[in-house]
PDB file of C-alpha atoms in Angstrom:
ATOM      1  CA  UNK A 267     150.404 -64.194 -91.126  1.00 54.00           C
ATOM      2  CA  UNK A 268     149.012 -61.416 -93.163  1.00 60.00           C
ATOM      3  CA  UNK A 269     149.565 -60.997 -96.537  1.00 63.00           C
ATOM      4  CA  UNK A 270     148.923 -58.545 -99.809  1.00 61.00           C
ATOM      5  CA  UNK A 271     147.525 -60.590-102.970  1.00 60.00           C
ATOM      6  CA  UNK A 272     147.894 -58.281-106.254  1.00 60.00           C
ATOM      7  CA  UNK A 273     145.211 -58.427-108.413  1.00 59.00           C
ATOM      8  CA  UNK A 274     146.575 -58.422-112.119  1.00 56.00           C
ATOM      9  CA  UNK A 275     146.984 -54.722-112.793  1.00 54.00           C
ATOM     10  CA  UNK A 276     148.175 -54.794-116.577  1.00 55.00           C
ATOM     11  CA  UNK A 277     145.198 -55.554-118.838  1.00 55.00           C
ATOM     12  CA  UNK A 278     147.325 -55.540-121.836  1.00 58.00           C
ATOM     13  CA  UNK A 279     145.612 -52.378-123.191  1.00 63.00           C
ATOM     14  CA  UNK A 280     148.024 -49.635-123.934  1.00 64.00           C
ATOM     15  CA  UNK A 281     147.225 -46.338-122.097  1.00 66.00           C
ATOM     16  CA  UNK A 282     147.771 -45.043-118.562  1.00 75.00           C
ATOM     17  CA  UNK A 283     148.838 -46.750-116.159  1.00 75.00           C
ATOM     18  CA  UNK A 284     146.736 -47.322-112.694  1.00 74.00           C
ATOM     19  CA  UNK A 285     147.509 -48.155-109.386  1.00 74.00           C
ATOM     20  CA  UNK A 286     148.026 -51.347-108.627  1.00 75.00           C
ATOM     21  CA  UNK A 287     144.913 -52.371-106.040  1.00 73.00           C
ATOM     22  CA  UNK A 288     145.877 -54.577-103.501  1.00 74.00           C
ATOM     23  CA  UNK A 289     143.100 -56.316-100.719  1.00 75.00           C
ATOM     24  CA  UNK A 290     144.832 -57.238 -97.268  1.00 79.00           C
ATOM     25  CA  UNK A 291     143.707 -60.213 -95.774  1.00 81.00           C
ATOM     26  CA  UNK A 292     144.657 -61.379 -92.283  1.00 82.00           C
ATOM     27  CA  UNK A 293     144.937 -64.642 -91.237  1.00 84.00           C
ATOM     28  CA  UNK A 294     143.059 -64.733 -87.741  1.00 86.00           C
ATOM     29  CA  UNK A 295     144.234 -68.288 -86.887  1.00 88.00           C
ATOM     30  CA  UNK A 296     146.995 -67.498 -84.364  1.00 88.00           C
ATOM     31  CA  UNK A 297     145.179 -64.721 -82.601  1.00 90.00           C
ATOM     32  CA  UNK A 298     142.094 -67.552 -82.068  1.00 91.00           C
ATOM     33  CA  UNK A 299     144.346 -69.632 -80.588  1.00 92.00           C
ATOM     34  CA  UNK A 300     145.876 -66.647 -77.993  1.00 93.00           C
ATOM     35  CA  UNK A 301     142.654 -66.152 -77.103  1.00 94.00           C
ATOM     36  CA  UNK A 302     141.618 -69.913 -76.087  1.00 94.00           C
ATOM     37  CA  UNK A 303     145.409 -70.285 -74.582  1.00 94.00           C
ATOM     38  CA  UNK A 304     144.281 -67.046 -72.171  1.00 94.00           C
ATOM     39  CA  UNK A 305     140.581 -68.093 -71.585  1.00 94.00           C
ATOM     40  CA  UNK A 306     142.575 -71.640 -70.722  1.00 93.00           C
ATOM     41  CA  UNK A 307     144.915 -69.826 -68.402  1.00 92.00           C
ATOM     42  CA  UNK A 308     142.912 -67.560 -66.555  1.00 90.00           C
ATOM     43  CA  UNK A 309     140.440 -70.467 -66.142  1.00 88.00           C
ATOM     44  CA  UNK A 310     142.752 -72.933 -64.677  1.00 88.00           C
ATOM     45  CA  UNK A 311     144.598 -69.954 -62.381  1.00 88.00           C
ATOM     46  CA  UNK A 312     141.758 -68.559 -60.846  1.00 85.00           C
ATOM     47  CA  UNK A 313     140.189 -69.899 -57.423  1.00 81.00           C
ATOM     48  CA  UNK A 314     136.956 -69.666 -56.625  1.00 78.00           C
ATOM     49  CA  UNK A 315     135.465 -67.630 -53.437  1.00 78.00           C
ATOM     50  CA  UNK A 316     134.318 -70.778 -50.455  1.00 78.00           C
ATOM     51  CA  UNK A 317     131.374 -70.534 -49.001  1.00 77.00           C
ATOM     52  CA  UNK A 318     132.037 -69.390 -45.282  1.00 76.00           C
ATOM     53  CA  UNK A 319     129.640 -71.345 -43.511  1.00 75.00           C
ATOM     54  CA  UNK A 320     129.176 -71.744 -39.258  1.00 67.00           C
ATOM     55  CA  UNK A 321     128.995 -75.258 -37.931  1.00 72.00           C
ATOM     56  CA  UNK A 322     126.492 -76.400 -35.589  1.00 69.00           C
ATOM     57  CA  UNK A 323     126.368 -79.587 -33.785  1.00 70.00           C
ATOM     58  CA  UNK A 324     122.959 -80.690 -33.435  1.00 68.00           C
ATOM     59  CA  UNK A 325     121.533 -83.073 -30.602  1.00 65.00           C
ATOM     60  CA  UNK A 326     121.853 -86.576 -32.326  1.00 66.00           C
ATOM     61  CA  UNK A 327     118.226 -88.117 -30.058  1.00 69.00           C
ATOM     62  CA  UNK A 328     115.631 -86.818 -27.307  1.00 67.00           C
ATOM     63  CA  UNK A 329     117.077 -86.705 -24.210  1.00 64.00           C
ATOM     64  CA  UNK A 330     115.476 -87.612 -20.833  1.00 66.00           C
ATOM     65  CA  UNK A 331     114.395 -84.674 -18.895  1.00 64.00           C
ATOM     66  CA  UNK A 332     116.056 -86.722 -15.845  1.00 61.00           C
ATOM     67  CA  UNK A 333     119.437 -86.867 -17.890  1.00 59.00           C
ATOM     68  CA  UNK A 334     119.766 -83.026 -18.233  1.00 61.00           C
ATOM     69  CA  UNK A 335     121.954 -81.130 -16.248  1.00 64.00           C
ATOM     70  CA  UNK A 336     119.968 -77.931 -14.920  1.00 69.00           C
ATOM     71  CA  UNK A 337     121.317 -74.508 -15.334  1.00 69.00           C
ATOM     72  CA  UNK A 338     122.278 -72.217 -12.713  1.00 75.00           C
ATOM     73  CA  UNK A 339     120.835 -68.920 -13.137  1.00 73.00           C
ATOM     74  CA  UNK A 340     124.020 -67.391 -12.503  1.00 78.00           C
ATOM     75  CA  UNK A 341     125.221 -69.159 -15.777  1.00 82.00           C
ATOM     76  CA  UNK A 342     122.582 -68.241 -18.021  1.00 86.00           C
ATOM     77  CA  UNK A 343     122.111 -65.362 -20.523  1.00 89.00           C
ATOM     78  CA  UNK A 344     119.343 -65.162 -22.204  1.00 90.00           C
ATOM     79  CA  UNK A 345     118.795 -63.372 -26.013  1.00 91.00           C
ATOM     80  CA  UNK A 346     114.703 -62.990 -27.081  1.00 91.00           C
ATOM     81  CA  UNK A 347     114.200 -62.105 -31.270  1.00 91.00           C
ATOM     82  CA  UNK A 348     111.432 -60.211 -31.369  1.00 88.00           C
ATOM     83  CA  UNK A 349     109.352 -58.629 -34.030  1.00 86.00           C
ATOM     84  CA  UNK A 350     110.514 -55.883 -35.953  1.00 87.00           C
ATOM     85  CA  UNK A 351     114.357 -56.641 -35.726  1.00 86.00           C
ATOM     86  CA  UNK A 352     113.988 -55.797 -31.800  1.00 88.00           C
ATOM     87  CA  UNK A 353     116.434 -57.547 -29.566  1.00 91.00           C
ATOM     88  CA  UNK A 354     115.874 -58.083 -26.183  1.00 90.00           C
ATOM     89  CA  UNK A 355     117.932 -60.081 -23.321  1.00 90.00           C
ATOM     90  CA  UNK A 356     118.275 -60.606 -19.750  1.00 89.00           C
ATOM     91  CA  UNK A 357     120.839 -62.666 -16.907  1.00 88.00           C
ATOM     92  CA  UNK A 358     118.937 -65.509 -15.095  1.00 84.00           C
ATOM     93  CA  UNK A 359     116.317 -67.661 -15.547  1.00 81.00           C
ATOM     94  CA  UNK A 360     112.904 -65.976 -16.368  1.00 76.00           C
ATOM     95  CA  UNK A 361     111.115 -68.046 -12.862  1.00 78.00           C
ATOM     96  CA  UNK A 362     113.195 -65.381 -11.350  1.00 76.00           C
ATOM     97  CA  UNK A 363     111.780 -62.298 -12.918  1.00 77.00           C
ATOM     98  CA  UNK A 364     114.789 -60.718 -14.359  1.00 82.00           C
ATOM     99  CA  UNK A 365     115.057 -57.299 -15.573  1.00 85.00           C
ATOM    100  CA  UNK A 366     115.053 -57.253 -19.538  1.00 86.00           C
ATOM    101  CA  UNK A 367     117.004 -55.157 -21.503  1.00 87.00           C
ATOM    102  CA  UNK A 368     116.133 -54.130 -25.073  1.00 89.00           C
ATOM    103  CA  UNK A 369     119.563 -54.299 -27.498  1.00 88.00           C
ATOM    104  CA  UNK A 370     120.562 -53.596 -31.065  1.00 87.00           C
ATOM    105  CA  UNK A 371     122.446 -55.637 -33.237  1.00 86.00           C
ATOM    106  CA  UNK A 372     125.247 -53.182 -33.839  1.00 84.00           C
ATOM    107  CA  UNK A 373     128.435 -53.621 -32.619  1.00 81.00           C
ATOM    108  CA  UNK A 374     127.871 -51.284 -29.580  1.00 87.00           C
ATOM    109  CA  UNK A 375     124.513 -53.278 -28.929  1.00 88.00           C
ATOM    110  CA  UNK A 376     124.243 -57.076 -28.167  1.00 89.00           C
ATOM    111  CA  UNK A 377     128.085 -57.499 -29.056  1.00 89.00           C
ATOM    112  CA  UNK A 378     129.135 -55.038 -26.661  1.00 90.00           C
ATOM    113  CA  UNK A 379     127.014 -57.309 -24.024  1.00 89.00           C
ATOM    114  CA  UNK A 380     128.713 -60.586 -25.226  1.00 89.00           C
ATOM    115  CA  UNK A 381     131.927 -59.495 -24.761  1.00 89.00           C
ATOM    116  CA  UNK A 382     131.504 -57.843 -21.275  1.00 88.00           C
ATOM    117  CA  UNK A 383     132.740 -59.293 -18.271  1.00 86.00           C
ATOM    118  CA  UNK A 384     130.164 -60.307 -16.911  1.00 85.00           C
ATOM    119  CA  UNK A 385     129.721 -63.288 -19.772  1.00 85.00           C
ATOM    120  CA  UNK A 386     133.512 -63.462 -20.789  1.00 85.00           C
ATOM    121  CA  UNK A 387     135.011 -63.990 -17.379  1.00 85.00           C
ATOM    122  CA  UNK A 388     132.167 -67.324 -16.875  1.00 83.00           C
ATOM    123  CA  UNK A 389     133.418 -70.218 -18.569  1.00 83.00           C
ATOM    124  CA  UNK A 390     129.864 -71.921 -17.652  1.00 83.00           C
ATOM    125  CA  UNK A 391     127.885 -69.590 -19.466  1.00 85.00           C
ATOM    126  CA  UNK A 392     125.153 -70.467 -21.338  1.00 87.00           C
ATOM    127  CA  UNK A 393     123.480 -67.994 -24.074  1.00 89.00           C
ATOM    128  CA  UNK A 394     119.794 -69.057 -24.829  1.00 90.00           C
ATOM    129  CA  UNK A 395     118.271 -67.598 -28.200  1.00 92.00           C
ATOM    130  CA  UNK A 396     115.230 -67.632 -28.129  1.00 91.00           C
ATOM    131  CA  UNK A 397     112.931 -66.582 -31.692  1.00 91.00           C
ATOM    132  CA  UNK A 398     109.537 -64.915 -31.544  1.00 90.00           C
ATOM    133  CA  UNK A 399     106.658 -66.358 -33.497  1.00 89.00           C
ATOM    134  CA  UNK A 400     107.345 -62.907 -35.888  1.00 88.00           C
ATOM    135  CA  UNK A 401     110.839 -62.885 -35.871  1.00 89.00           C
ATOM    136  CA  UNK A 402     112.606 -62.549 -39.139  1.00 90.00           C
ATOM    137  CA  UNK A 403     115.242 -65.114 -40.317  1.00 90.00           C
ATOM    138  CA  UNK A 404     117.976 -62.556 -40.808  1.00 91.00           C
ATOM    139  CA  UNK A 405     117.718 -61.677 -37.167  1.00 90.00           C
ATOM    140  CA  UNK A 406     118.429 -65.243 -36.559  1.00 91.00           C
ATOM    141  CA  UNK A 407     121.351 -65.184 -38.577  1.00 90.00           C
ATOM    142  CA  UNK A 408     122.487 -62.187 -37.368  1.00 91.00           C
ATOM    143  CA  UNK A 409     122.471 -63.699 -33.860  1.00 91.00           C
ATOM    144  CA  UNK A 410     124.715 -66.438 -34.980  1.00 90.00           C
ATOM    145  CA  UNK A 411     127.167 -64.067 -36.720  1.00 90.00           C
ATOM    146  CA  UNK A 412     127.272 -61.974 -33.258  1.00 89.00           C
ATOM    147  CA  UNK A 413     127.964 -65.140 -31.656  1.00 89.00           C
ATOM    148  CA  UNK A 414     130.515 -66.592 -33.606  1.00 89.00           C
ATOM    149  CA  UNK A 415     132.373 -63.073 -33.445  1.00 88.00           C
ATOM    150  CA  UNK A 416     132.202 -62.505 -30.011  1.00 88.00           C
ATOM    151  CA  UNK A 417     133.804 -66.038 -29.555  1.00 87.00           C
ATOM    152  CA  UNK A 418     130.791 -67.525 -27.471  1.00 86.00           C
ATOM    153  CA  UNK A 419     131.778 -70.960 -27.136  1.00 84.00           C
ATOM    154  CA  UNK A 420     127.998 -72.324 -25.287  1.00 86.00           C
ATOM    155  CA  UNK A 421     124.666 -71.499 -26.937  1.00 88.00           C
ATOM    156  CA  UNK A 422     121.664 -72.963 -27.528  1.00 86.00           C
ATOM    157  CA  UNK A 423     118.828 -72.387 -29.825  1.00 88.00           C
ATOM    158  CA  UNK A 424     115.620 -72.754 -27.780  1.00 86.00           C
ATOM    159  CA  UNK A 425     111.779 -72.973 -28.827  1.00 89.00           C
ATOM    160  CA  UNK A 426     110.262 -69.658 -26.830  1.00 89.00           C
ATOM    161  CA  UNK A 427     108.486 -70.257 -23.602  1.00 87.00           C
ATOM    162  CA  UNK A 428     104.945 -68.708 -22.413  1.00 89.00           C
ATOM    163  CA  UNK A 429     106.653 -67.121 -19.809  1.00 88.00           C
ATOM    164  CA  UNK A 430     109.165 -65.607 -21.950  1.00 86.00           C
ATOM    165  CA  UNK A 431     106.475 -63.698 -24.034  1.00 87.00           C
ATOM    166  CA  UNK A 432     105.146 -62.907 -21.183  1.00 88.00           C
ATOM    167  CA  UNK A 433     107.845 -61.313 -19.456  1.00 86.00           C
ATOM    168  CA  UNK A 434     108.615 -59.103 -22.544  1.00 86.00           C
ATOM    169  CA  UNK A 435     104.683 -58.275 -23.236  1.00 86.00           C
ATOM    170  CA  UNK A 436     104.524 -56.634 -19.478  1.00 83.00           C
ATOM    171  CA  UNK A 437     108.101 -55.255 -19.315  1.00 75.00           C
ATOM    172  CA  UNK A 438     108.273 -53.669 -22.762  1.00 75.00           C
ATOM    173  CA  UNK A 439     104.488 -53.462 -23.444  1.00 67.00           C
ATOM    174  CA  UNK A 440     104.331 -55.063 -27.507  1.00 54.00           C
TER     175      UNK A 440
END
């Protein structure tokens, strides 16, 4: 606790008398230990933010081409990255020459699309994403994000074909 020492005011001289001086010293134990009892408490009371992280099964081995169940046009929906955080997709298969659509990925854009009927109502459908050679990581991600909000249970991440960049080069001319 604190307390007042005296120093010796009387000098044994006759004459005036002085103040008494008087130095204050506080003892700064207790308030060291409120401070590691708090650090302590707020340490062992406080949780920690989890990572929120998206699982995704990958294919455990190469399957036979033979093996693989082909997909009906009707069930596929196709979603090309391109350059310059463009968005493109189209319904079908791209042998069929489908009109493609260039998107956005705000929530009136590609989500919009995910969550019309035309996807929601098919149990069976399939959304292919599809990356650009100059496609930027984030759109990827963003993709995946649109995906998991939007509830899309089947999707695949697939390696872009020739005729994909083709279809996109004459339709949308980049």
């Amino acid at each position: 606790m604190a307390e007042i020492q005296e120093k010796g005011g009387d000098s044994g001289k006759g004459g005036k008398k002085r103040a008494k001086r008087s130095s204050t010293k506080i003892d700064m134990t207790p308030l060291v230990d409120l401070a590691a009892l708090l650090i302590t408490f707020f340490m062992l009371t406080t949780t920690f933010n989890k990572p929120q992280t998206m699982e995704i099964n990958m294919p455990v081995k190469d399957v036979d081409p033979a093996e693989q169940i082909a997909l009906k046009a009707s069930n596929a929906m196709t979603i090309i990255l391109g350059e310059d955080d463009n968005l493109y997709y189209y319904f079908g298969l791209v042998e069929d020459n489908p009109e493609l659509v260039e998107s956005s990925y705000a929530a009136d854009g590609i989500r919009k699309v995910l969550v019309s009927p035309r996807v929601k109502s098919n149990d069976k459908m399939t959304v292919l994403v599809k990356a650009m050679e100059k496609a930027r990581y984030k759109n990827m991600v963003d993709i995946l994000d649109e995906l998991k909000i939007t509830d899309t249970k089947k999707f695949a991440l697939v390696e872009i074909s020739d005729d994909d960049k083709k279809l996109v080069t004459d339709q949308i001319g980049n």
